[in-house]
């Protein structure tokens, strides 16, 4: 059994690699997803990457205030645990993210 796998996510013109490690005890691979609240990451279009577990957004559905159930979250595949927030409120202006490059 391969103990390490990699997946490259592609959303909004950005590529992000996640490494998955095999847990022998459980018999499954688990991803080492970035913490986008601690270390923000933006796509080339200025949109923030988010985890489904981020909570507290005032633009999310009233019943669930997490990114995973938000209409603005775009994932590469339906069940992905990370994606990009497409809400223009959180989009960085071009001059903000080009200066960091």
PDB file of C-alpha atoms in Angstrom:
ATOM      1  CA  UNK A   1       0.000   0.000   0.000  1.00  0.00           C
ATOM      2  CA  UNK A   2       1.345   3.422  -0.981  1.00  0.00           C
ATOM      3  CA  UNK A   3       1.694   5.532   2.155  1.00  0.00           C
ATOM      4  CA  UNK A   4       1.740   8.936   0.515  1.00  0.00           C
ATOM      5  CA  UNK A   5      -0.364  10.340  -2.312  1.00  0.00           C
ATOM      6  CA  UNK A   6      -0.627  13.770  -3.833  1.00  0.00           C
ATOM      7  CA  UNK A   7      -3.477  15.622  -5.431  1.00  0.00           C
ATOM      8  CA  UNK A   8      -3.298  18.891  -7.300  1.00  0.00           C
ATOM      9  CA  UNK A   9      -6.429  21.017  -6.975  1.00  0.00           C
ATOM     10  CA  UNK A  10      -7.200  23.440  -9.804  1.00  0.00           C
ATOM     11  CA  UNK A  11      -9.714  26.209  -9.144  1.00  0.00           C
ATOM     12  CA  UNK A  12      -9.995  29.749 -10.550  1.00  0.00           C
ATOM     13  CA  UNK A  13      -6.701  29.526 -12.420  1.00  0.00           C
ATOM     14  CA  UNK A  14      -4.678  28.389  -9.404  1.00  0.00           C
ATOM     15  CA  UNK A  15      -3.054  25.041  -8.648  1.00  0.00           C
ATOM     16  CA  UNK A  16      -2.636  23.770  -5.089  1.00  0.00           C
ATOM     17  CA  UNK A  17      -0.982  20.501  -4.079  1.00  0.00           C
ATOM     18  CA  UNK A  18      -2.196  18.527  -1.054  1.00  0.00           C
ATOM     19  CA  UNK A  19      -0.330  15.519   0.312  1.00  0.00           C
ATOM     20  CA  UNK A  20      -2.313  12.574   1.684  1.00  0.00           C
ATOM     21  CA  UNK A  21      -0.779  10.194   4.216  1.00  0.00           C
ATOM     22  CA  UNK A  22      -2.005   6.674   4.848  1.00  0.00           C
ATOM     23  CA  UNK A  23      -3.198   5.872   8.370  1.00  0.00           C
ATOM     24  CA  UNK A  24      -2.571   2.158   8.941  1.00  0.00           C
ATOM     25  CA  UNK A  25      -4.861   2.031  11.964  1.00  0.00           C
ATOM     26  CA  UNK A  26      -7.876   3.393  10.091  1.00  0.00           C
ATOM     27  CA  UNK A  27      -6.926   2.097   6.660  1.00  0.00           C
ATOM     28  CA  UNK A  28      -7.450   5.445   4.887  1.00  0.00           C
ATOM     29  CA  UNK A  29      -5.511   8.350   3.439  1.00  0.00           C
ATOM     30  CA  UNK A  30      -5.910  11.727   5.147  1.00  0.00           C
ATOM     31  CA  UNK A  31      -4.972  15.026   3.543  1.00  0.00           C
ATOM     32  CA  UNK A  32      -2.738  17.657   5.057  1.00  0.00           C
ATOM     33  CA  UNK A  33      -4.877  20.602   4.042  1.00  0.00           C
ATOM     34  CA  UNK A  34      -3.550  24.131   4.435  1.00  0.00           C
ATOM     35  CA  UNK A  35      -5.045  26.339   7.132  1.00  0.00           C
ATOM     36  CA  UNK A  36      -6.172  29.268   4.999  1.00  0.00           C
ATOM     37  CA  UNK A  37      -7.209  31.304   8.038  1.00  0.00           C
ATOM     38  CA  UNK A  38      -3.671  31.109   9.419  1.00  0.00           C
ATOM     39  CA  UNK A  39      -1.926  31.416   6.053  1.00  0.00           C
ATOM     40  CA  UNK A  40      -4.196  33.043   3.452  1.00  0.00           C
ATOM     41  CA  UNK A  41      -3.742  32.112  -0.188  1.00  0.00           C
ATOM     42  CA  UNK A  42      -5.301  33.827  -3.197  1.00  0.00           C
ATOM     43  CA  UNK A  43      -5.824  32.720  -6.785  1.00  0.00           C
ATOM     44  CA  UNK A  44      -4.315  34.738  -9.644  1.00  0.00           C
ATOM     45  CA  UNK A  45      -7.747  36.390  -9.883  1.00  0.00           C
ATOM     46  CA  UNK A  46      -7.530  37.586  -6.272  1.00  0.00           C
ATOM     47  CA  UNK A  47     -10.011  35.093  -4.806  1.00  0.00           C
ATOM     48  CA  UNK A  48      -9.274  33.460  -1.431  1.00  0.00           C
ATOM     49  CA  UNK A  49      -8.883  29.724  -0.940  1.00  0.00           C
ATOM     50  CA  UNK A  50     -11.102  28.401   1.880  1.00  0.00           C
ATOM     51  CA  UNK A  51     -11.660  25.214   3.865  1.00  0.00           C
ATOM     52  CA  UNK A  52     -15.207  23.867   4.246  1.00  0.00           C
ATOM     53  CA  UNK A  53     -14.888  24.229   8.019  1.00  0.00           C
ATOM     54  CA  UNK A  54     -14.316  27.999   8.093  1.00  0.00           C
ATOM     55  CA  UNK A  55     -17.268  29.542   9.968  1.00  0.00           C
ATOM     56  CA  UNK A  56     -18.651  32.977  10.678  1.00  0.00           C
ATOM     57  CA  UNK A  57     -19.161  34.411   7.215  1.00  0.00           C
ATOM     58  CA  UNK A  58     -22.071  36.878   7.135  1.00  0.00           C
ATOM     59  CA  UNK A  59     -22.704  36.017   3.460  1.00  0.00           C
ATOM     60  CA  UNK A  60     -23.237  32.271   4.029  1.00  0.00           C
ATOM     61  CA  UNK A  61     -26.618  30.573   4.357  1.00  0.00           C
ATOM     62  CA  UNK A  62     -28.366  31.586   7.605  1.00  0.00           C
ATOM     63  CA  UNK A  63     -28.747  27.990   8.769  1.00  0.00           C
ATOM     64  CA  UNK A  64     -25.059  27.205   8.270  1.00  0.00           C
ATOM     65  CA  UNK A  65     -22.413  29.876   8.468  1.00  0.00           C
ATOM     66  CA  UNK A  66     -19.599  27.652   7.182  1.00  0.00           C
ATOM     67  CA  UNK A  67     -17.855  27.842   3.820  1.00  0.00           C
ATOM     68  CA  UNK A  68     -18.752  24.252   2.969  1.00  0.00           C
ATOM     69  CA  UNK A  69     -22.453  25.020   2.665  1.00  0.00           C
ATOM     70  CA  UNK A  70     -22.027  28.476   1.136  1.00  0.00           C
ATOM     71  CA  UNK A  71     -23.249  29.261  -2.358  1.00  0.00           C
ATOM     72  CA  UNK A  72     -20.036  31.184  -3.088  1.00  0.00           C
ATOM     73  CA  UNK A  73     -17.634  28.294  -2.521  1.00  0.00           C
ATOM     74  CA  UNK A  74     -16.341  26.737  -5.745  1.00  0.00           C
ATOM     75  CA  UNK A  75     -14.646  23.350  -5.593  1.00  0.00           C
ATOM     76  CA  UNK A  76     -12.902  21.389  -8.271  1.00  0.00           C
ATOM     77  CA  UNK A  77     -14.983  18.311  -7.383  1.00  0.00           C
ATOM     78  CA  UNK A  78     -18.268  18.196  -5.457  1.00  0.00           C
ATOM     79  CA  UNK A  79     -16.971  16.554  -2.260  1.00  0.00           C
ATOM     80  CA  UNK A  80     -13.682  18.490  -1.950  1.00  0.00           C
ATOM     81  CA  UNK A  81     -12.832  19.915   1.471  1.00  0.00           C
ATOM     82  CA  UNK A  82     -11.151  23.008   0.024  1.00  0.00           C
ATOM     83  CA  UNK A  83     -12.103  25.461  -2.663  1.00  0.00           C
ATOM     84  CA  UNK A  84     -12.228  29.128  -3.583  1.00  0.00           C
ATOM     85  CA  UNK A  85     -14.623  31.810  -2.350  1.00  0.00           C
ATOM     86  CA  UNK A  86     -16.191  33.475  -5.380  1.00  0.00           C
ATOM     87  CA  UNK A  87     -17.872  36.276  -3.389  1.00  0.00           C
ATOM     88  CA  UNK A  88     -16.529  39.564  -4.764  1.00  0.00           C
ATOM     89  CA  UNK A  89     -16.623  41.068  -1.263  1.00  0.00           C
ATOM     90  CA  UNK A  90     -13.539  38.978  -0.374  1.00  0.00           C
ATOM     91  CA  UNK A  91     -11.753  39.345  -3.693  1.00  0.00           C
ATOM     92  CA  UNK A  92      -8.466  41.236  -3.473  1.00  0.00           C
ATOM     93  CA  UNK A  93      -8.002  44.172  -5.753  1.00  0.00           C
ATOM     94  CA  UNK A  94      -5.473  43.599  -8.539  1.00  0.00           C
ATOM     95  CA  UNK A  95      -2.941  46.086  -7.176  1.00  0.00           C
ATOM     96  CA  UNK A  96      -3.031  44.404  -3.724  1.00  0.00           C
ATOM     97  CA  UNK A  97      -1.992  40.959  -4.910  1.00  0.00           C
ATOM     98  CA  UNK A  98       0.275  42.003  -7.773  1.00  0.00           C
ATOM     99  CA  UNK A  99       2.462  44.007  -5.377  1.00  0.00           C
ATOM    100  CA  UNK A 100       3.146  40.849  -3.320  1.00  0.00           C
ATOM    101  CA  UNK A 101       4.352  38.816  -6.296  1.00  0.00           C
TER     102      UNK A 101
END
